[in-house]
Amino acid sequence: MKTIKAAGKSKRAPKGMGRLYIRGKDRKEYPAGTPNVEGGAYWLAYLKPTGATDANGKPVKKKTRVSLKDADGNSITTKKEAEEAQKRIIHQYVATSKEEQLISLKAKIEEATEERVKAVEEANPPLAISEAWESYRDNPKADLTSNIDTLKGYIGYWKAFSEWLGERNPHAVYLRDVTDKDAETYSKHLRKQLARGTYNKQIRFLRSLFTVVAKDARIAENPFEGILTIDKEEERDSRRALSVEELRTILERAEGELATLLFLGTFLGLRLGDCCTLSWSECNLAKGLVFRKTNKAKKRVSVGIPAPLMELLLQTPASNRKGYIVPDFAGRYTYRNATGATTQRGSITDQVQKHLGTVCGIRLYKEGTGKTPEYLEKLKQWEQGGCKGKKPTYKRAVVEVGFHSLRHSYVSLQAATGTPQAVVQKLVGHGSPAMTEHYTHLEESTVLQAARSLDHRIIDADFEEVRTVSPWIREALGTATAHNWQDVINEVLGGA
């Protein structure tokens, strides 16, 4: 195909940047900078990495052509704007190439480390399941009772668990082979057979045993730490999702690292521990993604970084993006005293709750529980009366709002905007759809606000095409309620 050369000597683009050209109304190609091309708009031809490698280990690339668009979705017609768009597109693949090299190097280091650890463990193996009870019994930290019946009960608890584990996971030899999934499944097994009190005793015992022998067993995380007793599980069920107005207040009034921590929880849907220990190396700002192996479920999740969070993260200079994103909270969360106990995590929860309750004015506890004004008044009268008679009591405080409410809100907003359940399950690392359903609390105000939040331009990153949400889609979503949102989403998807 013949082309018209631009006037003057054109400057050649650096190697690997692709080729800019103008496509005219006649569908012919003209060199970048060619003046007066009727209906001319800029295009970019470049080699796009496929992610695969050839026999020599070199990246495989595919010839690609894209029409360049500005932020409003209009075709770019000036060379300056075209060159800026060219850099945006090409630089993301340059960054990816460097990232892949670092990932490969990291994998080699991890492999060498694993081999060294394996050699050390072969010489000095960790605590075996068959030896766990004796290790726990002889450990002074166990603080076992002298009551013979209680001791027999403990022995029975351990025998029942080890026999169950032997049938379910015969390959488990060492205590650290017990997974979070094993603990969760066993707790469900017990709940079908035992009364509440007996169930709680067994869970507390198993949690204690894994904590006490953790050093000898070389356990990083106690698999029973996340298993709640029945009383506490009822408290968890009381947690609610926050409204959009409450979320906005929480974020706007926070400062410093606390603001960053709350932004992470709100826009990524991760648990408190994952937000506190999230590192810059797990955030690919070029791709707009967070890659994380969750602390609790040990699942690898990848979550997109929404614009508000991206804007906040970019405020940190690139040279300072090392280590933890919120180092103060990370230090407190990972701190262990001389006995190995995590004694500073409570201070994080207290700081968050103070912000939610005192600073933002959100009610934290279920109505009628905790030290209510009515209880405090009765206590005051009792004290003024010389502490005569029965001291006033109050119902145990049931937490209704906390950091975990941000996770509830994230899942609920995703559901409200029509994100498929399987996708949400992957995003937050839930082990089952039932767990995702537990977090999906939909209110009309949440659904409507989420629908309005869709009123923005959607960019197709693969082809650099820009399209806007049609008015009929916004109108349909505006009619969604907590009862009909799924029907509305199906209507939108079916008609789009």
Coordinates of C-alpha atoms in Angstrom, one line a residue:
M1 CA 0.0 0.0 0.0
K2 CA 1.5 3.4 -1.0
T3 CA 1.8 6.1 1.6
I4 CA 2.3 9.8 1.5
K5 CA 5.4 10.9 3.3
A6 CA 5.3 13.7 5.8
A7 CA 7.0 17.0 5.0
G8 CA 10.5 17.2 6.5
K9 CA 12.6 14.5 8.0
S10 CA 10.6 12.4 10.5
K11 CA 12.3 11.4 13.7
R12 CA 12.3 7.6 14.2
A13 CA 10.8 6.3 17.4
P14 CA 13.0 4.3 19.8
K15 CA 13.2 0.6 19.2
G16 CA 10.4 -1.4 20.7
M17 CA 8.0 1.6 20.8
G18 CA 6.0 0.4 17.7
R19 CA 5.0 2.6 14.7
L20 CA 2.6 5.5 14.7
Y21 CA 0.7 6.3 11.5
I22 CA -2.4 8.1 10.3
R23 CA -5.3 6.3 8.8
G24 CA -7.3 8.5 6.5
K25 CA -10.9 8.5 5.4
D26 CA -9.8 6.6 2.3
R27 CA -8.5 3.8 4.8
K28 CA -4.9 4.4 3.5
E29 CA -1.9 4.7 5.9
Y30 CA 0.1 7.9 6.1
P31 CA 3.3 8.6 8.1
A32 CA 2.8 10.3 11.5
G33 CA 2.8 14.0 11.1
T34 CA 1.5 14.0 7.6
P35 CA -0.6 17.2 7.3
N36 CA -4.1 17.7 5.9
V37 CA -5.2 14.0 5.8
E38 CA -8.9 14.0 5.3
G39 CA -10.6 12.2 8.2
G40 CA -7.2 11.2 9.5
A41 CA -6.8 9.6 12.9
Y42 CA -3.8 8.1 14.6
W43 CA -3.2 4.3 14.9
L44 CA -0.4 2.4 16.6
A45 CA 1.2 -0.8 15.2
Y46 CA 3.4 -2.7 17.7
L47 CA 4.4 -6.1 18.9
K48 CA 2.3 -7.2 21.9
P49 CA 3.8 -9.8 24.3
T50 CA 1.6 -12.9 24.5
G51 CA 3.0 -14.1 27.8
A52 CA 4.4 -17.2 26.1
T53 CA 8.1 -18.0 25.3
D54 CA 9.7 -19.8 22.4
A55 CA 12.2 -22.7 22.5
N56 CA 15.0 -20.3 23.4
G57 CA 13.1 -18.8 26.2
K58 CA 12.5 -15.5 24.5
P59 CA 9.1 -13.8 24.8
V60 CA 6.6 -14.5 21.9
K61 CA 5.0 -11.3 20.6
K62 CA 2.1 -10.7 18.2
K63 CA 1.6 -8.0 15.7
T64 CA -1.2 -5.7 16.9
R65 CA -2.8 -2.5 15.7
V66 CA -5.0 -0.2 17.8
S67 CA -6.9 3.0 17.2
L68 CA -5.7 5.6 19.6
K69 CA -8.4 7.4 21.7
D70 CA -8.4 10.2 24.2
A71 CA -9.9 10.2 27.7
D72 CA -13.3 11.1 26.2
G73 CA -13.3 8.3 23.7
N74 CA -12.6 10.5 20.7
S75 CA -10.0 9.5 18.0
I76 CA -6.7 11.2 18.4
T77 CA -5.7 13.5 15.5
T78 CA -2.5 15.3 16.7
K79 CA 0.9 13.8 16.8
K80 CA 1.7 15.0 20.3
E81 CA -1.4 13.3 21.8
A82 CA -0.6 10.2 19.8
E83 CA 2.9 10.0 21.1
E84 CA 1.6 10.2 24.7
A85 CA -0.9 7.5 24.1
Q86 CA 1.9 5.4 22.5
K87 CA 4.0 5.7 25.6
R88 CA 1.1 4.7 27.9
I89 CA 0.4 1.5 25.9
I90 CA 4.0 0.4 25.3
H91 CA 5.4 1.2 28.7
Q92 CA 3.0 -1.2 30.4
Y93 CA 4.6 -4.1 28.5
V94 CA 8.1 -2.9 29.3
A95 CA 7.2 -2.8 33.0
T96 CA 5.7 -6.3 32.6
S97 CA 8.9 -7.7 31.0
K98 CA 11.0 -6.4 33.9
E99 CA 8.5 -7.7 36.4
E100 CA 8.6 -11.2 34.8
Q101 CA 12.4 -11.2 35.2
L102 CA 12.1 -10.3 38.8
I103 CA 9.5 -13.0 39.3
S104 CA 11.7 -15.6 37.7
L105 CA 14.6 -14.6 40.0
K106 CA 12.4 -14.6 43.0
A107 CA 11.2 -18.2 42.1
K108 CA 14.8 -19.4 41.9
I109 CA 15.6 -17.9 45.3
E110 CA 12.5 -19.5 46.9
E111 CA 13.4 -22.8 45.3
A112 CA 16.9 -22.7 46.8
T113 CA 15.5 -21.7 50.2
E114 CA 13.1 -24.6 50.1
E115 CA 15.8 -27.0 49.4
R116 CA 17.9 -25.7 52.3
V117 CA 14.9 -25.9 54.7
K118 CA 14.2 -29.4 53.5
A119 CA 17.7 -30.5 54.2
V120 CA 17.6 -29.0 57.7
E121 CA 14.3 -30.6 58.4
E122 CA 15.5 -34.0 57.3
A123 CA 18.2 -33.8 59.9
N124 CA 15.8 -32.4 62.5
P125 CA 12.2 -33.2 61.6
P126 CA 9.3 -31.2 63.1
L127 CA 6.8 -32.5 65.7
A128 CA 4.9 -35.6 64.4
I129 CA 1.2 -35.9 65.0
S130 CA 1.8 -39.1 67.0
E131 CA 4.0 -37.2 69.4
A132 CA 1.8 -34.0 69.7
W133 CA -0.1 -35.0 72.9
E134 CA 3.1 -35.9 74.9
S135 CA 4.8 -32.7 73.7
Y136 CA 1.8 -30.6 74.9
R137 CA 1.4 -32.5 78.2
D138 CA 5.1 -32.0 79.1
N139 CA 5.2 -28.3 78.1
P140 CA 5.0 -26.0 81.1
K141 CA 3.0 -23.4 79.0
A142 CA 0.1 -25.9 78.8
D143 CA -0.8 -25.2 82.4
L144 CA -2.8 -28.4 82.6
T145 CA -5.3 -29.0 85.4
S146 CA -4.7 -31.8 88.0
N147 CA -8.2 -32.9 87.6
I148 CA -8.0 -36.5 86.3
D149 CA -11.3 -36.4 84.6
T150 CA -10.4 -33.2 82.7
L151 CA -7.1 -34.7 81.6
K152 CA -8.9 -37.8 80.4
G153 CA -11.2 -35.5 78.5
Y154 CA -8.2 -33.8 76.8
I155 CA -6.7 -37.2 75.9
G156 CA -10.0 -38.2 74.4
Y157 CA -10.3 -35.0 72.4
W158 CA -6.9 -35.4 70.9
K159 CA -7.4 -39.1 70.1
A160 CA -10.7 -38.4 68.4
F161 CA -9.1 -35.6 66.3
S162 CA -6.0 -37.6 65.3
E163 CA -8.1 -40.7 64.3
W164 CA -10.5 -38.5 62.3
L165 CA -7.5 -36.8 60.6
G166 CA -5.9 -40.2 59.8
E167 CA -9.0 -41.2 57.9
R168 CA -9.5 -37.9 56.1
N169 CA -5.9 -37.0 55.4
P170 CA -3.7 -40.1 55.7
H171 CA -0.7 -38.3 54.2
A172 CA -0.5 -35.9 57.2
V173 CA 2.5 -37.0 59.2
Y174 CA 3.6 -33.8 61.0
L175 CA 1.4 -31.5 63.0
R176 CA 2.1 -28.6 60.7
D177 CA 0.5 -30.7 57.9
V178 CA -2.9 -29.9 59.5
T179 CA -4.5 -27.2 57.3
D180 CA -7.1 -24.5 58.0
K181 CA -9.5 -26.6 55.8
D182 CA -8.9 -29.6 58.1
A183 CA -9.8 -27.5 61.1
E184 CA -12.9 -26.0 59.5
T185 CA -14.1 -29.4 58.4
Y186 CA -13.5 -31.0 61.8
S187 CA -15.4 -28.2 63.5
K188 CA -18.4 -28.8 61.3
H189 CA -18.1 -32.6 62.1
L190 CA -18.2 -31.8 65.8
R191 CA -21.1 -29.4 65.6
K192 CA -23.3 -32.2 64.1
Q193 CA -22.6 -34.5 67.1
L194 CA -22.0 -32.3 70.2
A195 CA -23.9 -29.9 72.4
R196 CA -22.7 -26.3 72.4
G197 CA -20.7 -26.6 75.7
T198 CA -18.8 -29.7 74.7
Y199 CA -18.1 -28.4 71.2
N200 CA -16.6 -25.2 72.7
K201 CA -14.4 -27.2 75.1
Q202 CA -12.9 -29.3 72.2
I203 CA -12.3 -26.2 70.0
R204 CA -10.6 -24.3 72.9
F205 CA -8.4 -27.4 73.7
L206 CA -7.3 -27.9 70.1
R207 CA -6.6 -24.2 69.7
S208 CA -4.5 -24.3 72.9
L209 CA -2.6 -27.4 71.9
F210 CA -1.5 -26.0 68.5
T211 CA -0.5 -22.7 70.2
V212 CA 1.6 -24.3 72.9
V213 CA 3.5 -26.7 70.6
A214 CA 3.8 -24.3 67.7
K215 CA 7.6 -23.8 68.1
D216 CA 8.4 -27.6 68.2
A217 CA 5.9 -28.2 65.3
R218 CA 7.2 -25.2 63.4
I219 CA 3.7 -23.9 62.8
A220 CA 3.4 -20.4 61.4
E221 CA -0.3 -20.1 61.9
N222 CA -2.6 -22.0 64.2
P223 CA -5.3 -23.7 62.0
F224 CA -7.8 -23.5 64.9
E225 CA -7.2 -19.8 65.5
G226 CA -10.0 -18.8 63.1
I227 CA -12.5 -21.4 64.4
L228 CA -15.0 -19.6 66.6
T229 CA -16.8 -21.1 69.5
I230 CA -20.6 -21.1 69.0
D231 CA -21.1 -18.0 71.2
K232 CA -18.6 -15.9 69.3
E233 CA -19.9 -17.2 65.9
E234 CA -23.3 -15.7 66.8
E235 CA -21.6 -12.4 67.4
R236 CA -19.9 -12.6 64.0
D237 CA -23.3 -13.1 62.4
S238 CA -24.4 -9.7 63.8
R239 CA -21.8 -7.8 61.7
R240 CA -23.4 -5.6 59.1
A241 CA -22.4 -3.9 55.9
L242 CA -21.9 -0.2 56.0
S243 CA -23.9 2.2 53.9
V244 CA -22.1 4.3 51.2
E245 CA -22.6 7.4 53.3
E246 CA -20.9 5.7 56.3
L247 CA -18.0 4.5 54.1
R248 CA -17.5 8.0 52.8
T249 CA -17.4 9.5 56.3
I250 CA -15.0 6.8 57.5
L251 CA -12.5 7.5 54.7
E252 CA -12.9 11.3 54.7
R253 CA -12.2 11.7 58.4
A254 CA -9.2 9.3 58.6
E255 CA -5.6 10.5 58.5
G256 CA -2.1 9.1 58.0
E257 CA -1.6 5.3 58.0
L258 CA -5.1 4.8 59.4
A259 CA -6.5 6.3 56.3
T260 CA -4.4 4.0 54.1
L261 CA -5.4 1.0 56.1
L262 CA -9.1 1.9 55.8
F263 CA -8.8 2.5 52.1
L264 CA -7.2 -0.9 51.6
G265 CA -10.0 -2.6 53.5
T266 CA -12.7 -0.7 51.7
F267 CA -11.5 -1.1 48.1
L268 CA -9.8 -4.5 48.3
G269 CA -12.1 -6.4 50.6
L270 CA -9.2 -8.0 52.4
R271 CA -9.2 -9.0 56.1
L272 CA -7.5 -6.8 58.7
G273 CA -4.4 -9.0 58.9
D274 CA -3.9 -9.0 55.1
C275 CA -4.4 -5.2 54.9
C276 CA -1.9 -4.6 57.8
T277 CA 0.8 -6.9 56.2
L278 CA 0.2 -6.0 52.5
S279 CA 3.6 -5.1 50.9
W280 CA 4.4 -2.9 48.0
S281 CA 5.8 -5.9 46.1
E282 CA 2.3 -7.4 46.1
C283 CA 0.9 -4.3 44.3
N284 CA 1.4 -4.0 40.6
L285 CA 0.4 -0.4 40.1
A286 CA 1.2 -0.6 36.3
K287 CA -1.4 -3.3 35.9
G288 CA -3.7 -1.9 38.6
L289 CA -3.7 -5.2 40.5
V290 CA -3.0 -6.6 44.0
F291 CA -1.7 -10.2 44.2
R292 CA -1.9 -11.7 47.7
K293 CA -1.8 -15.0 49.4
T294 CA -4.3 -14.5 52.3
N295 CA -3.2 -15.1 55.9
K296 CA -6.3 -17.1 56.9
A297 CA -7.3 -19.2 53.9
K298 CA -3.8 -19.4 52.3
K299 CA -5.5 -18.7 49.0
R300 CA -3.9 -16.6 46.2
V301 CA -6.2 -13.8 45.2
S302 CA -5.8 -11.0 42.7
V303 CA -7.9 -7.9 43.2
G304 CA -8.2 -4.8 41.0
I305 CA -7.2 -1.5 42.5
P306 CA -10.1 1.0 42.2
A307 CA -9.3 4.7 41.2
P308 CA -9.6 6.2 44.8
L309 CA -7.1 3.7 46.2
M310 CA -4.8 4.0 43.2
E311 CA -4.7 7.8 43.7
L312 CA -3.8 7.3 47.3
L313 CA -1.1 4.8 46.7
L314 CA 0.5 6.9 43.9
Q315 CA 1.0 9.7 46.5
T316 CA 3.9 7.6 47.8
P317 CA 7.0 8.3 45.7
A318 CA 8.2 5.3 43.7
S319 CA 11.6 5.3 45.6
N320 CA 9.7 4.9 48.9
R321 CA 7.5 1.9 47.8
K322 CA 9.4 -0.7 49.7
G323 CA 8.4 -3.1 52.5
Y324 CA 4.9 -2.8 54.0
I325 CA 2.4 -0.2 52.8
V326 CA 1.4 0.6 56.4
P327 CA 4.6 -0.2 58.3
D328 CA 3.3 0.9 61.8
F329 CA 0.3 -1.4 61.6
A330 CA 2.4 -4.2 60.1
G331 CA 4.9 -3.9 63.0
R332 CA 2.1 -4.2 65.6
Y333 CA 0.3 -7.0 63.8
T334 CA 3.4 -9.2 63.5
Y335 CA 4.9 -8.4 66.9
R336 CA 5.3 -11.4 69.3
N337 CA 6.5 -11.2 72.9
A338 CA 9.0 -13.6 74.5
T339 CA 6.4 -16.3 74.7
G340 CA 5.4 -16.0 71.1
A341 CA 2.0 -14.3 71.8
T342 CA 0.7 -11.6 69.5
T343 CA 0.0 -8.9 72.1
Q344 CA -0.3 -5.7 70.0
R345 CA -3.0 -6.6 67.6
G346 CA -5.7 -5.5 70.0
S347 CA -4.3 -1.9 69.8
I348 CA -5.0 -1.9 66.1
T349 CA -8.6 -3.0 66.7
D350 CA -9.0 -0.3 69.4
Q351 CA -7.7 2.4 67.1
V352 CA -10.0 1.4 64.3
Q353 CA -13.0 1.2 66.6
K354 CA -12.2 4.6 68.1
H355 CA -12.2 6.1 64.7
L356 CA -15.5 4.4 63.7
G357 CA -17.3 5.2 66.9
T358 CA -15.9 8.4 68.3
V359 CA -14.7 10.2 65.2
C360 CA -17.4 9.0 62.8
G361 CA -20.3 8.6 65.2
I362 CA -21.2 5.1 64.0
R363 CA -23.0 2.8 66.5
L364 CA -20.6 -0.1 67.0
Y365 CA -22.6 -2.5 69.1
K366 CA -26.0 -4.1 68.7
E367 CA -28.7 -2.1 70.2
G368 CA -29.4 -3.1 73.8
T369 CA -26.1 -4.8 74.4
G370 CA -22.9 -3.6 76.1
K371 CA -22.8 -0.6 78.6
T372 CA -25.8 1.3 77.4
P373 CA -26.8 4.7 78.8
E374 CA -29.6 3.0 80.7
Y375 CA -27.1 0.6 82.4
L376 CA -24.7 3.4 83.2
E377 CA -27.5 5.5 84.8
K378 CA -28.5 2.5 86.9
L379 CA -24.9 1.9 87.9
K380 CA -24.5 5.5 89.0
Q381 CA -27.7 5.3 91.1
W382 CA -26.5 2.1 92.7
E383 CA -23.1 3.6 93.6
Q384 CA -24.7 6.8 94.9
G385 CA -27.0 4.6 97.1
G386 CA -24.0 3.0 98.8
C387 CA -23.7 0.0 96.5
K388 CA -26.7 -1.7 98.3
G389 CA -28.6 -4.5 96.7
K390 CA -27.7 -6.3 93.5
K391 CA -25.2 -4.6 91.3
P392 CA -26.8 -3.7 87.9
T393 CA -25.7 -5.9 85.0
Y394 CA -25.7 -5.6 81.2
K395 CA -25.8 -7.8 78.2
R396 CA -22.5 -8.8 76.7
A397 CA -21.6 -6.3 74.0
V398 CA -22.3 -7.7 70.5
V399 CA -20.1 -5.9 67.9
E400 CA -22.1 -4.8 65.0
V401 CA -19.5 -2.6 63.2
G402 CA -15.8 -3.1 63.0
F403 CA -13.0 -3.3 60.4
H404 CA -14.5 -6.6 59.1
S405 CA -17.6 -4.6 58.1
L406 CA -15.5 -3.1 55.3
R407 CA -15.1 -6.6 53.9
H408 CA -18.9 -7.2 54.2
S409 CA -19.5 -3.9 52.4
Y410 CA -17.0 -4.8 49.6
V411 CA -18.8 -8.1 48.9
S412 CA -22.2 -6.5 49.1
L413 CA -21.3 -3.7 46.7
Q414 CA -19.8 -6.2 44.3
A415 CA -23.1 -8.2 44.4
A416 CA -25.1 -5.0 44.0
T417 CA -23.3 -4.1 40.8
G418 CA -23.9 -7.5 39.3
T419 CA -20.5 -9.1 39.8
P420 CA -21.0 -12.9 39.5
Q421 CA -20.8 -14.8 42.7
A422 CA -17.9 -17.0 41.4
V423 CA -15.9 -13.8 40.7
V424 CA -16.6 -12.3 44.1
Q425 CA -15.6 -15.6 45.7
K426 CA -12.2 -15.5 43.9
L427 CA -11.7 -11.8 44.7
V428 CA -12.0 -12.2 48.5
G429 CA -10.7 -15.8 48.7
H430 CA -13.8 -17.5 50.2
G431 CA -13.7 -21.2 50.2
S432 CA -17.3 -21.8 49.3
P433 CA -20.3 -19.9 47.8
A434 CA -22.1 -20.3 51.1
M435 CA -19.4 -18.1 52.8
T436 CA -19.9 -15.5 50.1
E437 CA -23.7 -15.6 50.6
H438 CA -23.0 -14.9 54.3
Y439 CA -21.3 -11.7 53.4
T440 CA -23.9 -10.5 50.9
H441 CA -26.2 -8.1 52.8
L442 CA -28.1 -6.0 50.4
E443 CA -30.0 -2.9 51.3
E444 CA -31.9 -0.7 48.8
S445 CA -29.7 2.3 49.6
T446 CA -26.6 0.3 48.9
V447 CA -28.0 -1.1 45.6
L448 CA -29.1 2.3 44.3
Q449 CA -25.8 3.9 45.2
A450 CA -23.8 1.1 43.6
A451 CA -26.0 1.5 40.5
R452 CA -25.2 5.2 40.3
S453 CA -21.5 4.4 40.7
L454 CA -21.6 2.6 37.4
D455 CA -22.2 5.9 35.6
H456 CA -18.7 6.2 34.2
R457 CA -16.8 5.3 31.1
I458 CA -15.6 1.7 30.7
I459 CA -12.2 1.1 29.0
D460 CA -11.5 -2.1 27.2
A461 CA -7.7 -2.5 27.9
D462 CA -7.2 -5.0 25.2
F463 CA -8.2 -2.9 22.3
E464 CA -8.0 0.6 23.7
E465 CA -11.6 1.2 22.7
V466 CA -13.8 3.5 24.8
R467 CA -17.6 3.2 25.3
T468 CA -20.1 4.8 27.7
V469 CA -22.9 3.3 29.7
S470 CA -26.1 3.7 27.8
P471 CA -28.9 5.8 29.4
W472 CA -31.3 2.8 29.3
I473 CA -28.8 0.8 31.4
R474 CA -28.5 3.6 34.0
E475 CA -32.3 3.9 34.1
A476 CA -32.8 0.1 34.6
L477 CA -30.2 0.0 37.4
G478 CA -31.8 2.9 39.1
T479 CA -34.9 0.8 39.6
A480 CA -33.0 -1.9 41.4
T481 CA -34.0 -2.9 45.0
A482 CA -32.8 -5.5 47.4
H483 CA -35.5 -7.8 46.2
N484 CA -35.2 -7.4 42.4
W485 CA -31.5 -6.5 41.8
Q486 CA -30.8 -9.9 40.2
D487 CA -33.6 -9.6 37.7
V488 CA -32.4 -6.1 36.8
I489 CA -28.9 -7.3 36.3
N490 CA -30.1 -10.2 34.1
E491 CA -32.1 -7.6 32.0
V492 CA -29.1 -5.4 31.6
L493 CA -26.8 -8.3 30.6
G494 CA -29.4 -9.7 28.3
G495 CA -30.0 -6.5 26.5
A496 CA -26.4 -5.1 26.3

